[in-house]
């Protein structure tokens, strides 16, 4: 006997003895307050004989090596089994069964433990040596269907809840579908065409809601020879007076005491507050007194609020859920600490010359090696216009990978900051500028430039933001809402001061751009701490940085909450440092005049 875990699909090495395929379904692990209904469906090759012994088996232990099937017969029930969709040598078999609930999952008086694992088992007997059947597309689904009948009325657990019409009815262990007993019915009268079978007593009535939604009625019968049955659903008012019945379509048993299951849906009368179900044998010419048949696994369940039951769905791949976690803070600047000599999307701007990539000096840096350097001396005597880029500036691009700064929420307040280290040759303060470019109807491309703090102003008004030779300058701004905008920035001298031999010489490091109006401590994903992450784990640092306060502690708590509230068996990934929602992109604007 061979066992193999199903993983999407599998080839099984056939042997002379019957072949069994087993898969553990860990989806059942966990705790629930009500029974779970699981449907397992599989595709299997049938070229070498019919599929047989297709079963869904629950287990109640947590380890693979010590599993025992202590199944509660009061909550385990097969409601349907069959084969359909035969096509190109493949047959789709299915079985539907409720999962044992047990005393540790909401039934304190049950002597059984609830199921935590399940196996889907397929046996293909009498296969020739060397044949490799294919088993694929195994699917287990949950349904919410609680049996409204009490344990004894549904599964003959302890006491008999039925009398007989034209038959004697007792509890028996001779032929059992689930649990330890079934209902044995011995025929005593074959005359006429009336009801032949068990008759419900008051103990076999299930309470239902007034104006009840559609009910699913089910039951199973085993007979020594093929016979014809219907399931008979009966409905009663508040005084337990019979007010109506409805029968299922005719179904046939297979004989040899093989169990045959039948189910159908019915909408109860509006006044019905109780319901029952029993099988009724249709007398035939070959039926004789003394014939015994067995009844088990009777069920009354709320089907759904829909009047037409949904069709059996086709195969679907296993569900997988991703939980994108929102960071406490996101640094929207890429490569904010300028740690390498690769292109960093910062340019050196000097009037009268072409812009060039900003050089990165590994010997400089506020906390880590790497800082952008700028050095230039003015050679003109006439001041440059406002908005002239002088110093180190970010590129402007509609390609996110080529833009160090960006806006992700138009109309929201943002704050940009950076650390500046002025060198000995520097003669003018370094100021921060932000430029927003937009396409204004009727005006075309318009640039709006915001002036931020200078190093001199910070030293005078905010000495706490001076760290040795580094000064932190900032600028808070709100990009106008309504259309796409592009944001860029630069740091350097005021254009009006960069004249007559003035020298601007400084290092730029630790750039922070985030939503809000409060200047918070600088961070990036390079911190050696689990709370700080690069976006998508990009080790090149050319990406945004995310900060999760107490990430490890909150991750454990979230995993517990997910396990308690998300549907059992749904695999999930907690995804940190995922990109913010992208904005629709427009073509790169052409710079034009300045508006203030």
Coordinates of N, CA and C in Angstrom, one line a residue, residues 6 8 23 25 38-43 54 56 92-95 120 135-142 312-319:
X6 N -0.4 14.7 -1.9 CA -0.8 15.4 -3.1 C -0.3 16.8 -3.1
X8 N -0.7 19.5 -5.9 CA -1.2 19.9 -7.2 C -1.5 18.7 -8.0
X23 N -3.8 12.4 1.6 CA -3.3 13.8 1.8 C -3.8 14.3 3.1
X25 N -4.9 17.4 5.2 CA -5.5 18.8 5.0 C -5.4 19.6 6.3
X38 N -17.1 20.0 5.2 CA -16.0 20.1 4.2 C -16.4 19.2 3.1
X39 N -16.1 19.7 1.9 CA -16.4 19.0 0.7 C -15.0 18.7 0.0
X40 N -14.7 17.4 -0.3 CA -13.5 17.1 -1.0 C -13.9 16.6 -2.4
X41 N -13.2 17.1 -3.4 CA -13.4 16.7 -4.8 C -12.1 16.4 -5.4
X42 N -12.0 15.4 -6.3 CA -10.8 15.1 -6.9 C -11.0 14.6 -8.3
X43 N -10.0 14.8 -9.1 CA -10.0 14.2 -10.5 C -9.1 13.0 -10.4
X54 N -13.5 6.3 -2.1 CA -13.2 7.7 -2.0 C -13.8 8.2 -0.7
X56 N -13.4 10.9 3.0 CA -12.9 12.0 3.7 C -12.8 11.6 5.2
X92 N -14.4 13.0 -12.1 CA -14.5 13.8 -10.9 C -15.3 13.2 -9.8
X93 N -14.7 12.8 -8.7 CA -15.4 12.2 -7.6 C -15.6 13.2 -6.5
X94 N -16.6 13.1 -5.7 CA -16.8 14.0 -4.6 C -17.4 13.3 -3.4
X95 N -17.1 13.8 -2.3 CA -17.8 13.4 -1.0 C -18.0 14.6 -0.2
X120 N -7.9 13.0 2.5 CA -8.7 12.5 1.4 C -8.1 11.3 0.9
X135 N -3.6 11.3 -10.2 CA -4.5 11.9 -9.3 C -4.2 13.4 -9.2
X136 N -5.2 14.3 -9.4 CA -4.9 15.7 -9.5 C -6.1 16.5 -9.0
X137 N -5.8 17.8 -8.9 CA -6.9 18.8 -8.6 C -7.7 18.3 -7.4
X138 N -7.1 18.0 -6.3 CA -7.8 17.7 -5.0 C -8.3 19.0 -4.4
X139 N -9.5 19.1 -4.0 CA -10.0 20.4 -3.4 C -10.8 20.1 -2.2
X140 N -10.6 20.8 -1.1 CA -11.4 20.7 0.1 C -12.0 22.1 0.3
X141 N -13.3 22.1 0.5 CA -14.0 23.4 0.8 C -14.9 23.3 2.0
X142 N -15.0 24.5 2.7 CA -15.9 24.5 3.8 C -17.3 25.0 3.4
X312 N -22.6 22.9 -8.1 CA -21.3 22.5 -7.6 C -20.2 23.3 -8.4
X313 N -19.3 24.0 -7.7 CA -18.3 24.8 -8.5 C -17.2 23.9 -9.1
X314 N -16.6 24.3 -10.1 CA -15.5 23.6 -10.7 C -14.2 23.7 -9.8
X315 N -13.2 23.1 -10.2 CA -12.0 23.1 -9.4 C -11.4 24.5 -9.3
X316 N -11.0 24.9 -8.2 CA -10.3 26.1 -7.9 C -9.0 25.9 -7.2
X317 N -8.0 26.6 -7.5 CA -6.7 26.5 -6.8 C -6.9 26.9 -5.4
X318 N -6.0 26.5 -4.5 CA -6.1 26.8 -3.1 C -6.0 28.3 -2.9
X319 N -6.8 28.7 -1.9 CA -6.9 30.2 -1.6 C -5.6 30.6 -0.9

